[in-house]
Short mmCIF file of C-alpha atoms and ligand atoms in Angstrom, two decimals:
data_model
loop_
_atom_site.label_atom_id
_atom_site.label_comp_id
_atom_site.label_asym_id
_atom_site.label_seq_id
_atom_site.Cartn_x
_atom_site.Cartn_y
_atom_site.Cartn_z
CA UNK A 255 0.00 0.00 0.00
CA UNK A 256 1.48 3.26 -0.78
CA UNK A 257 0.76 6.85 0.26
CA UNK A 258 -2.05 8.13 -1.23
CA UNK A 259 -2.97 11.11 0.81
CA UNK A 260 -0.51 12.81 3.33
CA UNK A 261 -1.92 15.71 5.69
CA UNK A 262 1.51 17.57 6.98
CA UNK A 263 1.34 20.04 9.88
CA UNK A 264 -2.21 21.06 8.67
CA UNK A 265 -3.31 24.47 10.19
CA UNK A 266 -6.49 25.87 9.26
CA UNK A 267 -9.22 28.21 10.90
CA UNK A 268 -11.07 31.46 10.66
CA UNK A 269 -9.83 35.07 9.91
CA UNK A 270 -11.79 37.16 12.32
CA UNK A 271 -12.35 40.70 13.36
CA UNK A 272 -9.71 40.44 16.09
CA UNK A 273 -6.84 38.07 13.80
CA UNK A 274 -6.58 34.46 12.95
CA UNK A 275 -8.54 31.80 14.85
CA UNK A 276 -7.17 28.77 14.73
CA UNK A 277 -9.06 25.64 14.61
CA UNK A 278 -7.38 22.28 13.17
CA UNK A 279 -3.63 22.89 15.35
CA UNK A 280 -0.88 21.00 13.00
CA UNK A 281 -2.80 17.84 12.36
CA UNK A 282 -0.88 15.08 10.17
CA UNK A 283 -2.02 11.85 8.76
CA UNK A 284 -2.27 9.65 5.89
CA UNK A 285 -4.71 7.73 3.60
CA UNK A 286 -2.69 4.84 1.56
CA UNK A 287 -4.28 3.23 -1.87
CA UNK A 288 -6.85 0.77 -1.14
CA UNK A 289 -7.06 1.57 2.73
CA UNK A 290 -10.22 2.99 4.77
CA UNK A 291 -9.34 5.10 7.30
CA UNK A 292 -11.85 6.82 10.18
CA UNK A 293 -11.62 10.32 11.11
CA UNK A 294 -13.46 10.33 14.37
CA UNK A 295 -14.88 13.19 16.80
CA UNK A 296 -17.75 15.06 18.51
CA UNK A 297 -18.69 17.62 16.17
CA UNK A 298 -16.79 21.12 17.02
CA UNK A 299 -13.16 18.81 16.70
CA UNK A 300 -12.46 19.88 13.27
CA UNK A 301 -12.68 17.03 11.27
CA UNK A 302 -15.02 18.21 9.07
CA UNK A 303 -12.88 21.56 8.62
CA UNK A 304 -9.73 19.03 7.55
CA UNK A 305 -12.33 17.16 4.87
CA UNK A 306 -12.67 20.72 3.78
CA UNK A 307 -9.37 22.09 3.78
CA UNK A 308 -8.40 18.84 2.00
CA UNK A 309 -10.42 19.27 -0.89
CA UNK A 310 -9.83 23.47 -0.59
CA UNK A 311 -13.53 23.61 -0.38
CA UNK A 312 -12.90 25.93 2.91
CA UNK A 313 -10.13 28.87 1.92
CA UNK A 314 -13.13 31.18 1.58
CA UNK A 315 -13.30 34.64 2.68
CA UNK A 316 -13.26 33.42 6.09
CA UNK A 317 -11.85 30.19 6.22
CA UNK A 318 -8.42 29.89 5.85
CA UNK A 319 -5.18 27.02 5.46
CA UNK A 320 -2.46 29.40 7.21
CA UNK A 321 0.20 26.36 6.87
CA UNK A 322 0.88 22.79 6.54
CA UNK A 323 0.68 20.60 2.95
CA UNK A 324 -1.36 18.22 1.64
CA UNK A 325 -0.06 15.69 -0.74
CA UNK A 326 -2.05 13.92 -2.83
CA UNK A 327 -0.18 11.15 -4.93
CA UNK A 328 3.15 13.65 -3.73
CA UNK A 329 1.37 17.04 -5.72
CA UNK A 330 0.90 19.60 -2.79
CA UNK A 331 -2.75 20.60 -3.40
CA UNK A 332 -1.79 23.36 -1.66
CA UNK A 333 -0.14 25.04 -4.63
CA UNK A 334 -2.47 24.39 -7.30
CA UNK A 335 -3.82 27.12 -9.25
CA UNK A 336 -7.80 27.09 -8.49
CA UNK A 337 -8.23 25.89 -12.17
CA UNK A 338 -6.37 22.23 -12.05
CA UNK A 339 -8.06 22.07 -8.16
CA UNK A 340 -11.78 22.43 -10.08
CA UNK A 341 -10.38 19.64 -12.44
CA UNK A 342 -9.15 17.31 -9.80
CA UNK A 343 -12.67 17.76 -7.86
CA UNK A 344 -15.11 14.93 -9.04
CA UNK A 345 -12.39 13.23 -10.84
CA UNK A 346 -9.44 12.44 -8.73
CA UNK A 347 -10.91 13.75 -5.10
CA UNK A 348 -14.70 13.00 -4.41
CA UNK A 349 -16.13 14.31 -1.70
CA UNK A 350 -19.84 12.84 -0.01
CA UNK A 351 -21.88 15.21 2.61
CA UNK A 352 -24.36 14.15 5.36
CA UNK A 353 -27.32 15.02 3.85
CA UNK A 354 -27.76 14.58 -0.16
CA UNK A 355 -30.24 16.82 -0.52
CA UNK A 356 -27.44 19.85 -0.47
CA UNK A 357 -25.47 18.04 -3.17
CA UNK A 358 -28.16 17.33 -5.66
CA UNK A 359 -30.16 19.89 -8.07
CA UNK A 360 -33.49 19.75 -6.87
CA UNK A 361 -34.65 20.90 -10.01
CA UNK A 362 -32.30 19.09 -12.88
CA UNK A 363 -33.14 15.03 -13.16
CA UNK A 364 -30.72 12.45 -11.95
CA UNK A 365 -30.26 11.56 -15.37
CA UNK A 366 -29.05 14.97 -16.60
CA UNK A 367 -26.97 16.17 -13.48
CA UNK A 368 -25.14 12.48 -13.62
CA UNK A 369 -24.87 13.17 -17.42
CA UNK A 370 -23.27 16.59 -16.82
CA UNK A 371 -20.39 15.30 -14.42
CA UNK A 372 -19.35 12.21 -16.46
CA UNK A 373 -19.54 14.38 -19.83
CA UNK A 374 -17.37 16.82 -18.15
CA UNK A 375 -14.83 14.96 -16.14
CA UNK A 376 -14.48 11.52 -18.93
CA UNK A 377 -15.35 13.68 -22.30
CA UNK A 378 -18.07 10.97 -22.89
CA UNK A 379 -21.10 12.14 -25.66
CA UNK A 380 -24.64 12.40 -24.10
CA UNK A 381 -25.53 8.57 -25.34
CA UNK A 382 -22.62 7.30 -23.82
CA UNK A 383 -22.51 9.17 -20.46
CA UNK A 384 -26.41 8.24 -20.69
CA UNK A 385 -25.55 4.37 -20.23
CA UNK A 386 -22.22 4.84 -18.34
CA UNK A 387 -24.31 6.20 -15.73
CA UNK A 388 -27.01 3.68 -15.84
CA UNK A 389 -24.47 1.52 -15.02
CA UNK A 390 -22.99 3.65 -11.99
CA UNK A 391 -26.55 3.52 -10.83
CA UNK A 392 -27.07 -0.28 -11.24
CA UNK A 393 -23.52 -0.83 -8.96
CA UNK A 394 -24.62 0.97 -5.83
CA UNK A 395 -28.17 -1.09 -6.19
CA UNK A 396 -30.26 1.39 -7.46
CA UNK A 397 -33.50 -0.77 -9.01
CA UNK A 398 -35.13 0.64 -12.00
CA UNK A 399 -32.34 2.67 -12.84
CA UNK A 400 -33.34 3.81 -16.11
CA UNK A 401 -36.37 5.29 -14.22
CA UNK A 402 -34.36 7.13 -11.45
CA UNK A 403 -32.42 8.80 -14.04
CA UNK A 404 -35.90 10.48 -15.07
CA UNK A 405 -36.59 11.44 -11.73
CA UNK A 406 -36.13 14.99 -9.47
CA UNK A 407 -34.14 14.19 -6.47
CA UNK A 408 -37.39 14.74 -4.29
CA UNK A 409 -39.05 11.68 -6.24
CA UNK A 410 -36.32 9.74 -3.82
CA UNK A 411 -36.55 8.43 -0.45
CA UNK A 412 -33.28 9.37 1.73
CA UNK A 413 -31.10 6.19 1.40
CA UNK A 414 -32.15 6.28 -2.17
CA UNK A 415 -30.55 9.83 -2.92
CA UNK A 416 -27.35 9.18 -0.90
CA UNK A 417 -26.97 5.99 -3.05
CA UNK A 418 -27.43 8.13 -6.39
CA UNK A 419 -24.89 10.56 -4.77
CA UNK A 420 -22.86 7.93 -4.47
CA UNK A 421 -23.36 6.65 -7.77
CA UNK A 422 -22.36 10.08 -9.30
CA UNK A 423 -19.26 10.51 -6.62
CA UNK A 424 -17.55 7.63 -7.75
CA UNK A 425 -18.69 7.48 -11.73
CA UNK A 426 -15.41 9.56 -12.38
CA UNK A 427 -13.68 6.78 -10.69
CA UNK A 428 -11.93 8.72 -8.14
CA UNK A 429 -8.36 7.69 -6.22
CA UNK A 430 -9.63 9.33 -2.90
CA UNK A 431 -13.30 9.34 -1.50
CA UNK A 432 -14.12 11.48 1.14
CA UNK A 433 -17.26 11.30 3.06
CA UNK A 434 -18.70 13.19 5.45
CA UNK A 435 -20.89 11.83 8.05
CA UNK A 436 -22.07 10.04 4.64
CA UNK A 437 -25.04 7.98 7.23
CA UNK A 438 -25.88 10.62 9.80
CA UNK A 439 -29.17 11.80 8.35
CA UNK A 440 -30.13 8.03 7.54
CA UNK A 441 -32.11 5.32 9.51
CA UNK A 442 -30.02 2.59 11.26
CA UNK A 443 -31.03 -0.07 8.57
CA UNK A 444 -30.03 2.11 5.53
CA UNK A 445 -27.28 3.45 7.34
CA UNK A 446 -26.13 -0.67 7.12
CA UNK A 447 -26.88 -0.84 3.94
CA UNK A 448 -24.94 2.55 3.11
CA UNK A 449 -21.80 1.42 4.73
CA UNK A 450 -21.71 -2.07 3.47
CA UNK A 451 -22.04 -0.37 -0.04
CA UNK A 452 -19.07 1.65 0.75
CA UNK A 453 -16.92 -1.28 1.47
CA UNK A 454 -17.90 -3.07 -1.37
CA UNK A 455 -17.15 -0.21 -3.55
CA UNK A 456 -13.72 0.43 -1.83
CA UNK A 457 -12.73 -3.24 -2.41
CA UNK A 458 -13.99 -3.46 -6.05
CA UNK A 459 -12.18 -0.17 -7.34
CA UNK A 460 -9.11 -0.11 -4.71
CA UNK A 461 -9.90 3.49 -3.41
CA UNK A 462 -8.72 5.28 -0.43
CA UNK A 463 -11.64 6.57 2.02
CA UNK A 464 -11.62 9.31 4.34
CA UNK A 465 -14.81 8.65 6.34
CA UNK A 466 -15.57 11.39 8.39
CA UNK A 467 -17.74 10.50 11.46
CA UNK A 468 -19.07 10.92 15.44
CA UNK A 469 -20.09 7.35 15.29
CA UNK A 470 -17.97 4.95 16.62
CA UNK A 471 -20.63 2.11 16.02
CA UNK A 472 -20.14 3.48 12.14
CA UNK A 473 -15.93 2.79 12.23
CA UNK A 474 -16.44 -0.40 13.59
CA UNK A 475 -18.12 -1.44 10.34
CA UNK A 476 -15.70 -0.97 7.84
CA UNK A 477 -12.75 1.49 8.76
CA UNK A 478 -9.23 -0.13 8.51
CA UNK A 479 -7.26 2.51 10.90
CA UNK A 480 -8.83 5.37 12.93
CA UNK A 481 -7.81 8.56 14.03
CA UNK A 482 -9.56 10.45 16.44
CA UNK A 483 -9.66 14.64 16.88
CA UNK A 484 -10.90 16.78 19.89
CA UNK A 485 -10.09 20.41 19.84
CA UNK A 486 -8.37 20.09 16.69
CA UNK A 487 -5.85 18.15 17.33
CA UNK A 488 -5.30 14.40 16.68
CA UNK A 489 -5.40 12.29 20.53
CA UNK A 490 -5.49 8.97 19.20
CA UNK A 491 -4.28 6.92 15.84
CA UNK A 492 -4.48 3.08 15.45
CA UNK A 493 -5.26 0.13 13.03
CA UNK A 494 -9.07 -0.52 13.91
CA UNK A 495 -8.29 -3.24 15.89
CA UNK A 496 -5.88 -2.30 18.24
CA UNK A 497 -7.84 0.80 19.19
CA UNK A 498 -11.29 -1.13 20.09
CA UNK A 499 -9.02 -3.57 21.76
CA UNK A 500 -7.01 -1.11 23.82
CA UNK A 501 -7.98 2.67 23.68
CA UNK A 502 -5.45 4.27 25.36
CA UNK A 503 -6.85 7.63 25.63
CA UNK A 504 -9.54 8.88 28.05
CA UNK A 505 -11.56 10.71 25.23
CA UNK A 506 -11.49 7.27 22.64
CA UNK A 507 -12.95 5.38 26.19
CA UNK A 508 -15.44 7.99 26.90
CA UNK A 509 -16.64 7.89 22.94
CA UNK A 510 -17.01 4.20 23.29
CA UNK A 511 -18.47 3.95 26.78
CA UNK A 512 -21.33 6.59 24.65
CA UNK A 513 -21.61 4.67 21.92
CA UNK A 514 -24.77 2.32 21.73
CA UNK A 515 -24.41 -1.35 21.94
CA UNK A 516 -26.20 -4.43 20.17
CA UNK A 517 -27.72 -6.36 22.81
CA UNK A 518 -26.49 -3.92 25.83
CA UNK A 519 -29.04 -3.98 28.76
CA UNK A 520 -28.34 -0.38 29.78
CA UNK A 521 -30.97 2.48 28.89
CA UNK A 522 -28.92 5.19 29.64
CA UNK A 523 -25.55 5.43 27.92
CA UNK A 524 -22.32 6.80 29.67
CA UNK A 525 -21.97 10.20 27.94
CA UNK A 526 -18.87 12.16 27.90
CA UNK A 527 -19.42 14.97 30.46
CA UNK A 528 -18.95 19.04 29.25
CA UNK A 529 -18.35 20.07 25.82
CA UNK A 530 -15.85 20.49 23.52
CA UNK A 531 -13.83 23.77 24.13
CA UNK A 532 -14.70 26.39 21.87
CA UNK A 533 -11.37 27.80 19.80
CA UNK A 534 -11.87 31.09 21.41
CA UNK A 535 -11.55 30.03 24.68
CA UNK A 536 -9.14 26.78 25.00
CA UNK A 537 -7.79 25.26 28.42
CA UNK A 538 -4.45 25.17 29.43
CA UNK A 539 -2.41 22.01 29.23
CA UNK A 540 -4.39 19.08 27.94
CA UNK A 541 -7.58 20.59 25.85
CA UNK A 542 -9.49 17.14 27.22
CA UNK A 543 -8.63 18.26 31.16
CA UNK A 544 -11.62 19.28 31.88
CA UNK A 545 -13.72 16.88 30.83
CA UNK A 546 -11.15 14.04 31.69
CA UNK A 547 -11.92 11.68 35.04
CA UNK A 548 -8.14 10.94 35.04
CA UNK A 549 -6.54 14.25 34.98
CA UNK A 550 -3.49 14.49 37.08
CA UNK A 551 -2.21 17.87 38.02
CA UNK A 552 0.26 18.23 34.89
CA UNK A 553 -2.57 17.77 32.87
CA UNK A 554 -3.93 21.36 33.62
CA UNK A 555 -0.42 22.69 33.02
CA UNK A 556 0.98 20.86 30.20
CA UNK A 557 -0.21 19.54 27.15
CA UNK A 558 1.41 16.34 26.09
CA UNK A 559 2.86 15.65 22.93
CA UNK A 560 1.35 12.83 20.57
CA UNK A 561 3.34 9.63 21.98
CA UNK A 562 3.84 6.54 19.82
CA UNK A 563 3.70 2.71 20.69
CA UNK A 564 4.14 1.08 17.92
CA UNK A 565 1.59 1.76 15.36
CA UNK A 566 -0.81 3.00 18.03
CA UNK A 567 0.25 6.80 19.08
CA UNK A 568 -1.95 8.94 21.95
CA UNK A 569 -1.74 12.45 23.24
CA UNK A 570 -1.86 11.32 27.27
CA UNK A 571 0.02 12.66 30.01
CA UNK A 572 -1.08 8.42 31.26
CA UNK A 573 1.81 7.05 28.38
CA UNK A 574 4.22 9.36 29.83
CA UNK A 575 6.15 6.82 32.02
CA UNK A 576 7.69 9.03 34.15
CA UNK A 577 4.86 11.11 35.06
CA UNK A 578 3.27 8.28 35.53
CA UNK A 579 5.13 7.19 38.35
CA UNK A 580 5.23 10.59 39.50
CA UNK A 581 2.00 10.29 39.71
CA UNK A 582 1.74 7.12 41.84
CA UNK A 583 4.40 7.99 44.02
CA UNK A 584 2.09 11.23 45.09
CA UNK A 585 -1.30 9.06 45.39
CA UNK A 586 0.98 6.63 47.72
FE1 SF4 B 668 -6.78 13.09 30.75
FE2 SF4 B 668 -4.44 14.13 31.39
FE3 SF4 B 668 -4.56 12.30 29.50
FE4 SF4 B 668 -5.49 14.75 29.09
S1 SF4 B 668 -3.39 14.17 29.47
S2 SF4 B 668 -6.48 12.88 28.54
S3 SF4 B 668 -6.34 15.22 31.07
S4 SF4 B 668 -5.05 12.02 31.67
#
């Protein structure tokens, strides 16, 4: 597996009246060919601002990247005239939002707004973009897909119009999907079937996937490695595995002791206490002290670096052997 996408010391936030407001602090990661990977968090931890900044959908008036790179296949997206970025959109960088509704023309058909992209982005004719999307259509199970081309995107039921997005995301065959909360506004059995479609899309065309999500329950399904964001910053990063086996820090526990269950007795789940900080107004030391059942003194002070084990790394005073014992020599 090779790099596909690498984030590098991505800073990004909002130019306001009083300066620059920063909001994603340095964040790097990467997305290799053929790999799903989870970008995890309570909304208000800026993953949805780094889907954005990836795709330079957010270096607006207000938004803005103030450093960092991001590499796709080694180009630095970064320095691409606005011109090749519009190109690269659709064709080699998909992106999928929460609710389809936003992304589709209420008032064009299927048909012609699927027609439109594949015309533009594979220089098909009409007839042949006509079938070529038929077929899109028919590969993310779309029944009667001749007829959904002639209908208005309200003539669709919700898990219907996020599989036609889908359909018209990936008909340019794109290297890097990313998708935002892509199940969010759907029921828990379409939200299934949505996933399971995603994985069997990823494994037929060998794409990378950035799936942006809150869900936990929604990683589990199909994510190969996970990183997980509060406060704009990464805390945690780990294959899939590891980190449901041994979440190492307090914020990863406290997302999974929310997260619902199949077959779990409880009514009431454990919910993280507080909120996330707003950017205005951060803590000292660790951003996650106050909300943290382990902090240790430090914690309020300091804010610890990301720490590696392996594969697995974590931003937790707790890895820190030394304060660790510190820590246990005081509570003695
Ligand atoms: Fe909790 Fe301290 Fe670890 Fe932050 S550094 S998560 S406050 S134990």
């Amino acid at each position: 597996m090779s790099d596909l996408l690498q984030v590098k010391n991505l800073k990004t936030g909002f130019q306001t009246e009083n300066g620059f407001l920063p909001v994603v602090h340095g964040i790097s990661f990467h997305v290799n060919q053929g790999e799903i990977v989870g970008l995890v968090g309570e909304s208000g931890s800026g993953k949805s601002v780094t889907s954005l900044s990836i795709m330079r959908l957010f270096h607006d008036t207000r938004g803005k990247i103030a450093d960092g790179e991001i590499l796709y296949k080694g180009e630095n997206l970064l320095t691409f005239p606005e011109k090749k970025m519009t190109k690269y959109r659709g064709k080699e960088l998909s992106m999928i939002f929460q609710e389809p509704m936003t992304a589709l023309n209420p008032v064009l058909t299927i048909g012609k707004q699927m027609r439109e992209t594949i015309m533009l982005h594979l220089g098909m004719s009409k007839k042949e973009a006509h079938q070529y999307a038929i077929e899109k259509l028919k590969l993310v199970g779309i029944p009667r897909a001749e007829q959904v081309m002639e209908d208005y995107p309200h003539q669709l039921s919700g898990g219907m119009r996020q599989r036609v997005i889908i359909a018209m995301q990936i008909s340019c065959n794109p290297s890097l999907l990313i998708a935002d909360e892509p199940t969010t506004a759907l029921d828990v059995t379409i939200q299934a079937q949505i996933l399971k479609l995603m994985e069997e899309i990823q494994e037929k065309t060998n794409m990378g996937i950035l799936l942006i999500t809150h869900d936990l329950g929604v990683v589990a399904e199909i994510c190969d490695r996970v990183i997980v964001m509060y406060a704009g910053r990464i805390v945690e990063e780990a294959s899939a595995v590891d980190l449901f086996e041994n979440p190492k820090h307090p914020y990863t526990k406290g997302l999974m002791e929310s997260a619902p269950k199949i077959g779990s007795k409880k009514d009431r789940l454990n919910s993280i206490t507080g909120t996330v900080p707003n950017p205005n107004n951060m803590p000292k030391g660790c951003k996650f002290a106050p909300r943290c059942p382990v902090a240790m003194p430090i914690c309020h002070e300091k804010e610890p670096e990301l720490m590696a084990d392996g594969n697995h790394s974590a931003r937790c005073w707790l890895l820190d052997e030394e304060v660790k014992k510190k820590e246990e020599m005081l509570n003695a």
